Coordinates of C-alpha atoms in Angstrom, one line a residue:
M233 CA 9.8 19.4 33.4
P234 CA 9.8 15.6 33.3
F235 CA 6.7 13.4 33.8
T236 CA 6.1 12.8 37.4
S237 CA 2.8 10.7 37.2
L238 CA 2.2 7.2 36.0
T239 CA -1.5 8.1 35.4
I240 CA -2.8 8.4 31.8
K241 CA -5.1 11.4 31.3
R242 CA -8.8 10.5 31.1
S243 CA -9.7 13.9 29.7
Y244 CA -9.1 15.2 26.2
T245 CA -5.8 16.6 25.0
W246 CA -6.3 19.6 22.7
H247 CA -3.1 20.5 20.8
N248 CA -3.1 17.7 18.2
R249 CA -3.3 17.0 14.5
V250 CA -4.9 13.9 13.2
A251 CA -5.4 12.0 9.9
L252 CA -7.4 8.9 9.0
V253 CA -5.2 6.2 7.5
P254 CA -6.6 3.2 5.6
G255 CA -5.1 -0.2 6.0
G256 CA -2.9 -1.7 3.3
S257 CA 0.0 0.1 1.5
A258 CA -1.1 3.5 2.8
Y259 CA -0.8 2.3 6.4
F260 CA 2.6 0.7 6.0
S261 CA 4.0 3.6 4.0
R262 CA 3.0 5.8 6.9
L263 CA 4.4 3.4 9.5
L264 CA 7.8 3.1 7.7
A265 CA 8.0 6.9 7.4
L266 CA 7.2 7.3 11.1
I267 CA 10.0 4.8 12.0
R268 CA 12.5 6.6 9.8
K269 CA 11.7 10.0 11.4
A270 CA 12.3 8.7 15.0
H271 CA 15.4 10.2 16.6
R272 CA 15.2 9.3 20.3
S273 CA 12.7 6.6 21.0
L274 CA 10.3 4.2 19.2
Y275 CA 7.7 2.0 20.8
L276 CA 5.8 -0.6 18.7
Q277 CA 3.3 -2.8 20.4
T278 CA 1.0 -5.1 18.5
Y279 CA -1.0 -8.4 18.6
I280 CA 0.4 -10.1 15.5
F281 CA 3.9 -9.8 14.0
E282 CA 4.7 -12.3 11.3
A283 CA 8.1 -13.0 9.6
D284 CA 6.7 -12.6 6.1
E285 CA 7.5 -10.0 3.5
T286 CA 5.7 -7.2 5.5
G287 CA 7.2 -8.3 8.8
I288 CA 10.7 -8.4 7.4
L289 CA 10.2 -4.9 5.8
V290 CA 9.1 -3.4 9.2
A291 CA 11.8 -5.3 11.1
E292 CA 14.6 -4.0 8.8
E293 CA 13.4 -0.4 9.4
L294 CA 13.4 -1.1 13.2
K295 CA 17.0 -2.4 13.0
A296 CA 18.0 0.7 11.0
A297 CA 16.5 2.9 13.6
S298 CA 18.4 1.1 16.4
R299 CA 21.6 1.4 14.5
R300 CA 21.3 5.2 14.2
G301 CA 20.8 5.4 18.0
V302 CA 17.1 5.2 18.5
D303 CA 15.9 3.3 21.6
V304 CA 13.5 0.8 20.0
Y305 CA 11.1 -1.2 22.1
L306 CA 9.1 -4.0 20.5
L307 CA 6.3 -5.7 22.5
L308 CA 4.3 -8.5 20.9
D309 CA 1.5 -10.6 22.2
G310 CA 2.8 -13.9 23.5
Y311 CA 0.1 -16.0 21.9
A312 CA -0.8 -14.4 18.6
S313 CA 2.9 -13.8 17.7
R314 CA 4.2 -17.1 19.2
Q315 CA 5.3 -18.5 15.8
L316 CA 7.8 -15.7 15.2
P317 CA 11.0 -17.7 14.4
M318 CA 13.8 -17.8 17.0
V319 CA 16.3 -16.6 14.4
F320 CA 14.1 -13.6 13.6
Q321 CA 13.9 -12.8 17.3
R322 CA 17.7 -13.2 17.8
E323 CA 18.5 -10.9 14.9
L324 CA 16.3 -8.2 16.5
L325 CA 18.1 -8.5 19.8
E326 CA 21.5 -8.5 18.2
E327 CA 20.7 -5.2 16.6
G328 CA 20.1 -3.7 20.0
I329 CA 16.3 -3.7 19.9
H330 CA 14.6 -4.2 23.2
F331 CA 12.3 -7.1 22.5
R332 CA 9.9 -9.3 24.5
F333 CA 6.5 -10.9 24.5
F334 CA 3.5 -9.9 26.5
E335 CA 2.6 -13.2 28.2
P336 CA -0.9 -14.4 29.2
L337 CA -1.3 -16.4 32.5
L338 CA -1.2 -19.8 30.8
R339 CA -0.7 -20.7 27.1
S340 CA 0.1 -23.6 24.8
E341 CA 0.2 -23.8 21.0
R342 CA -3.6 -24.0 20.8
F343 CA -4.7 -22.3 24.0
Y344 CA -4.3 -19.2 26.2
F345 CA -5.8 -18.0 29.4
G346 CA -5.5 -14.5 30.6
R347 CA -5.0 -11.1 29.0
R348 CA -4.0 -10.8 25.4
L349 CA -2.2 -7.7 24.1
H350 CA -4.6 -6.8 21.4
H351 CA -3.8 -3.1 20.7
K352 CA -1.8 -1.9 17.8
I353 CA 0.2 1.3 18.5
V354 CA 3.4 2.9 17.4
V355 CA 4.9 6.0 19.1
A356 CA 8.0 7.9 18.0
D357 CA 9.7 10.5 20.1
Q358 CA 6.6 11.2 22.2
R359 CA 5.5 13.3 19.2
F360 CA 4.1 11.0 16.5
A361 CA 1.8 8.0 16.8
L362 CA -0.2 5.5 14.8
V363 CA -3.2 3.8 16.5
G364 CA -5.6 1.4 14.9
G365 CA -6.4 -2.2 14.1
V366 CA -3.6 -3.1 11.7
N367 CA -1.3 -6.0 12.6
I368 CA 2.2 -6.5 11.0
S369 CA 1.4 -9.2 8.4
N370 CA 0.9 -9.7 4.7
R371 CA -2.8 -10.0 5.3
Y372 CA -3.0 -6.3 6.3
N373 CA -0.8 -5.1 3.4
D374 CA -1.4 -4.7 -0.3
L375 CA 0.6 -7.3 -2.3
P376 CA 0.5 -8.3 -5.9
G377 CA -2.8 -10.1 -6.5
Q378 CA -3.7 -9.8 -2.8
P379 CA -5.5 -6.7 -1.5
A380 CA -5.2 -5.9 2.2
W381 CA -8.0 -6.6 4.6
L382 CA -10.2 -3.6 5.2
D383 CA -8.9 -1.8 8.2
W384 CA -8.2 1.7 9.6
A385 CA -5.8 3.6 11.8
V386 CA -5.3 7.2 12.8
Y387 CA -2.0 9.1 12.6
T388 CA -1.6 11.8 15.3
E389 CA 0.9 14.4 16.2
G390 CA 0.8 16.4 19.5
E391 CA -0.1 16.0 23.1
V392 CA -1.9 12.7 22.7
A393 CA 1.3 11.1 21.6
Q394 CA 2.8 11.9 25.0
E395 CA -0.1 10.1 26.7
L396 CA 0.4 7.1 24.3
F397 CA 4.1 7.2 25.2
K398 CA 3.1 6.7 28.8
V399 CA 0.8 3.8 27.8
C400 CA 3.7 2.1 26.1
V401 CA 6.2 2.7 28.9
L402 CA 3.7 1.3 31.5
L403 CA 3.2 -1.9 29.5
W404 CA 6.9 -2.4 28.7
F405 CA 8.2 -1.9 32.3
K406 CA 6.8 -4.5 34.7
S407 CA 7.5 -2.4 37.7
P408 CA 6.2 1.1 38.5
K409 CA 9.8 2.1 39.5
G410 CA 11.2 1.2 36.1
A411 CA 8.4 3.0 34.3
K412 CA 8.7 6.1 36.4
A413 CA 12.5 6.2 35.8
M414 CA 11.9 6.1 32.0
L415 CA 9.3 8.8 32.2
M416 CA 11.5 11.0 34.3
Q417 CA 14.2 10.9 31.6
N418 CA 11.8 12.2 28.9
P419 CA 10.6 15.8 29.5
P420 CA 7.2 16.6 27.9
L421 CA 7.1 18.6 24.7
S422 CA 5.1 21.6 23.7
F423 CA 3.0 21.9 20.6
P424 CA 1.6 24.7 18.5
V425 CA -1.6 26.2 20.1
N426 CA -3.2 26.3 16.7
W427 CA -3.2 22.5 16.5
E428 CA -6.8 22.2 17.7
C429 CA -8.1 18.7 17.8
A430 CA -9.5 17.1 20.9
I431 CA -8.2 13.5 21.4
R432 CA -8.2 11.2 24.4
V433 CA -6.7 7.8 25.0
R434 CA -9.2 5.1 25.9
R435 CA -8.2 1.7 27.3
N436 CA -9.8 -1.6 28.3
D437 CA -7.7 -3.7 30.7
W438 CA -9.3 -5.8 33.4
V439 CA -6.1 -6.0 35.5
R440 CA -6.0 -2.2 35.7
R441 CA -9.8 -2.1 36.1
L442 CA -10.2 -0.1 33.0
N443 CA -13.3 -0.3 30.8
Q444 CA -13.0 3.0 29.1
I445 CA -13.6 2.0 25.5
S446 CA -16.8 0.3 26.4
G447 CA -17.7 3.5 28.2
S448 CA -17.1 5.5 25.0
Y449 CA -19.6 3.3 23.2
L450 CA -22.2 3.8 25.9
D451 CA -21.6 7.5 25.7
M452 CA -21.9 7.4 22.0
F453 CA -25.4 5.9 22.2
R454 CA -26.4 8.2 25.0
K455 CA -25.3 11.4 23.3
A456 CA -26.2 10.7 19.7
E457 CA -29.1 12.8 18.4
N458 CA -29.3 11.7 14.8
H459 CA -27.2 8.7 13.8
V460 CA -24.5 6.2 14.9
W461 CA -22.4 4.2 12.4
I462 CA -20.4 1.3 13.6
M463 CA -17.8 -0.7 11.5
S464 CA -16.8 -3.7 13.4
S465 CA -15.1 -7.0 12.4
Y466 CA -16.5 -9.2 15.1
F467 CA -19.8 -7.6 16.2
L468 CA -21.4 -9.5 19.1
P469 CA -22.5 -6.8 21.6
G470 CA -23.0 -7.8 25.2
R471 CA -26.1 -7.1 27.2
V472 CA -25.1 -3.6 28.4
I473 CA -24.3 -2.4 24.8
R474 CA -27.5 -3.8 23.5
K475 CA -29.6 -2.0 26.1
S476 CA -27.9 1.3 25.3
L477 CA -28.4 0.7 21.6
I478 CA -32.2 0.1 22.1
K479 CA -32.5 3.2 24.2
A480 CA -30.8 5.3 21.4
I481 CA -33.2 3.9 18.7
K482 CA -36.2 4.6 20.9
R483 CA -35.1 8.2 21.1
G484 CA -35.1 8.4 17.3
V485 CA -31.4 7.7 16.6
S486 CA -30.6 5.8 13.4
V487 CA -28.1 3.0 14.0
T488 CA -26.1 1.4 11.1
V489 CA -23.6 -1.4 11.4
I490 CA -21.1 -2.3 8.7
L491 CA -19.9 -5.9 9.1
A492 CA -17.8 -8.5 7.5
G493 CA -19.2 -10.5 4.6
T494 CA -16.2 -12.8 4.8
S495 CA -14.5 -13.4 8.1
D496 CA -11.2 -15.0 9.1
V497 CA -13.1 -16.5 12.1
P498 CA -16.0 -18.4 10.5
I499 CA -17.7 -19.4 13.8
A500 CA -17.8 -15.7 14.8
K501 CA -19.4 -14.8 11.5
H502 CA -22.0 -17.5 11.9
A503 CA -22.8 -16.3 15.5
E504 CA -22.9 -12.7 14.2
R505 CA -25.5 -13.6 11.6
F506 CA -27.6 -15.3 14.2
I507 CA -28.2 -11.9 15.9
Y508 CA -29.2 -10.2 12.5
R509 CA -32.8 -11.0 13.2
W510 CA -32.7 -9.3 16.6
L511 CA -30.9 -6.3 15.1
L512 CA -33.4 -5.9 12.3
R513 CA -36.3 -6.1 14.8
Q514 CA -34.7 -3.2 16.7
G515 CA -34.5 -1.1 13.5
V516 CA -30.7 -1.4 13.0
R517 CA -29.6 -1.2 9.3
I518 CA -27.0 -3.9 8.5
Y519 CA -24.5 -3.8 5.7
E520 CA -22.0 -6.6 4.8
Y521 CA -18.7 -5.9 3.1
P522 CA -18.0 -8.9 0.8
R523 CA -14.8 -7.8 -1.1
C524 CA -12.3 -9.1 1.4
V525 CA -12.0 -9.6 5.1
L526 CA -13.3 -6.6 7.1
H527 CA -11.0 -6.2 10.1
A528 CA -11.8 -2.5 11.0
K529 CA -12.9 -1.2 14.4
L530 CA -14.3 2.3 13.7
S531 CA -17.4 4.2 14.9
V532 CA -18.8 7.7 14.4
Y533 CA -21.9 9.6 15.5
D534 CA -23.6 12.9 14.3
R535 CA -20.5 14.0 12.4
K536 CA -19.0 15.0 15.8
F537 CA -17.2 12.1 17.3
V538 CA -15.0 9.2 16.1
T539 CA -13.5 6.3 18.1
V540 CA -11.0 4.0 16.4
G541 CA -8.5 1.4 17.5
S542 CA -8.3 -2.3 18.4
Y543 CA -11.7 -2.7 20.2
N544 CA -14.2 -5.0 18.8
V545 CA -17.8 -4.7 20.0
N546 CA -17.9 -8.0 21.9
N547 CA -17.2 -9.4 25.3
I548 CA -13.6 -10.4 24.6
S549 CA -12.6 -6.8 23.9
A550 CA -14.8 -5.6 26.8
Y551 CA -13.5 -7.9 29.5
A552 CA -10.5 -10.1 28.5
S553 CA -8.1 -8.1 26.3
V554 CA -5.8 -5.1 26.6
E555 CA -7.4 -2.8 24.1
L556 CA -6.6 0.8 23.0
N557 CA -8.7 3.3 21.1
L558 CA -8.5 7.0 20.4
D559 CA -11.6 9.1 20.8
I560 CA -11.5 12.2 18.5
R561 CA -13.8 15.2 18.7
K562 CA -13.4 17.3 15.6
E563 CA -16.3 17.9 13.3
T564 CA -14.3 18.2 10.0
F565 CA -12.5 14.9 10.8
A566 CA -15.7 13.1 11.8
A567 CA -17.4 14.4 8.6
G568 CA -14.5 13.0 6.6
V569 CA -14.8 9.6 8.3
E570 CA -18.6 9.5 7.6
K571 CA -17.9 10.3 3.9
E572 CA -15.5 7.3 3.7
L573 CA -18.0 5.0 5.4
R574 CA -20.9 6.2 3.2
R575 CA -18.7 5.6 0.1
I576 CA -18.0 2.0 1.3
M577 CA -21.6 1.3 2.1
E578 CA -22.9 2.6 -1.3
K579 CA -20.2 1.2 -3.5
D580 CA -18.9 -2.0 -1.9
C581 CA -21.6 -3.3 0.5
M582 CA -24.8 -5.2 0.4
E583 CA -27.6 -4.3 2.7
I584 CA -29.1 -7.2 4.7
T585 CA -32.8 -7.3 4.9
R586 CA -35.4 -9.8 6.2
T587 CA -35.6 -11.2 2.6
Q588 CA -31.9 -12.1 2.7
L589 CA -32.3 -13.8 6.1
K590 CA -35.1 -16.0 4.6
S591 CA -32.6 -17.2 2.0
Y592 CA -30.5 -19.0 4.6
S593 CA -30.9 -22.7 4.5
T594 CA -32.0 -24.8 7.5
V595 CA -28.4 -26.0 7.8
E596 CA -27.0 -22.5 7.8
R597 CA -29.5 -21.4 10.4
L598 CA -28.6 -24.3 12.6
M599 CA -25.0 -23.5 12.2
Q600 CA -25.7 -19.9 13.2
W601 CA -27.6 -20.9 16.3
F602 CA -25.0 -23.4 17.3
S603 CA -22.1 -20.9 16.8
Y604 CA -23.9 -18.3 18.8
E605 CA -24.6 -20.7 21.7
L606 CA -21.0 -21.9 21.6
Y607 CA -19.8 -18.3 21.6
R608 CA -21.9 -17.5 24.6
L609 CA -20.6 -20.5 26.5
V610 CA -17.0 -19.9 25.7
F611 CA -17.1 -16.2 26.3
F612 CA -18.9 -16.8 29.6
L613 CA -16.3 -19.3 30.8
F614 CA -13.4 -17.1 29.7
T615 CA -14.7 -13.8 30.8
F616 CA -16.7 -14.5 34.0
Y617 CA -13.6 -14.1 36.2
F618 CA -12.5 -11.0 34.3
R619 CA -16.0 -9.4 34.8
Q620 CA -15.7 -10.0 38.5
Q621 CA -12.3 -8.4 38.6
T622 CA -13.6 -5.2 36.9
K623 CA -16.4 -4.7 39.5
G624 CA -16.1 -2.7 42.6

């Protein structure tokens, strides 16, 4: 029976398999293998796609898939991927790849206003999928003398891939009629009943009045009984998340955040460090990862639940971007994620204490304060309208 609904399931799907995939060469090896195994359709939607060695490698596999008869759909953010050369775009189109940009309301070379397509998703044949925070660029790949930024994704097979297929179709086709026609052409698949892993798709998109990933974080703080671990690249939680975090700590829940030691957005790092004092006062443990840029968006609680995807814990992800995460409820998987995070904390991170905060110079503290106030002002101006749209 074909799909008849344009609605993405809000509940968990059950017949799935899942694997945690680190960024870098492991991710791109998995991505290329997924592209090669596609027979019918392939959707790749991402924020950044660059025409460097990594981008060329992925593009060549997409072209090869198209030549063997796979319907390839490539959707890139119109701001972050705007520098993709015209010759590169033309070669994709000449190979039969369906290619376009996701456009914000207004944009220029240095400015955009409106939604940005921030999620990173690949779906093959409604059966296989990759979801995470990894863009298509050398920065996210392991190259000689240049280790990849720290990032994560999950590889899934099963029912959730069909829901992700719907997400891609709905974003690709601008009209409900076109999306429904595509879904009608693709009957749902069946999967082994012994594939037992509960996974649900979670999205944030103010145009569609979706704030599901933010809701997952609130649920995480409400339901946790022992601990919550958050790895986030741009951690600037808004008022609602902060209140939920405080309530969890007052119930006796231990909260730990693993943050970037070096950031690709220095002003965001300065602003983040400004709230360290507040976090420590609440009892939050803070670890910084200094080895390279931390770009991950991954959280876990009580060895029961994991959420991973493109969502950063800040107001841009909450109110102004198209974001996508997967929520996974499987104790063995969650335990494995916690093991990886614990290894990173113990081996590669430095814990931030009040003593470290006192070592900041007066100039550094002023920069942190200024960055945080600028962040608040800019985020307010750019997200006020979006917040109004998501109400009611």
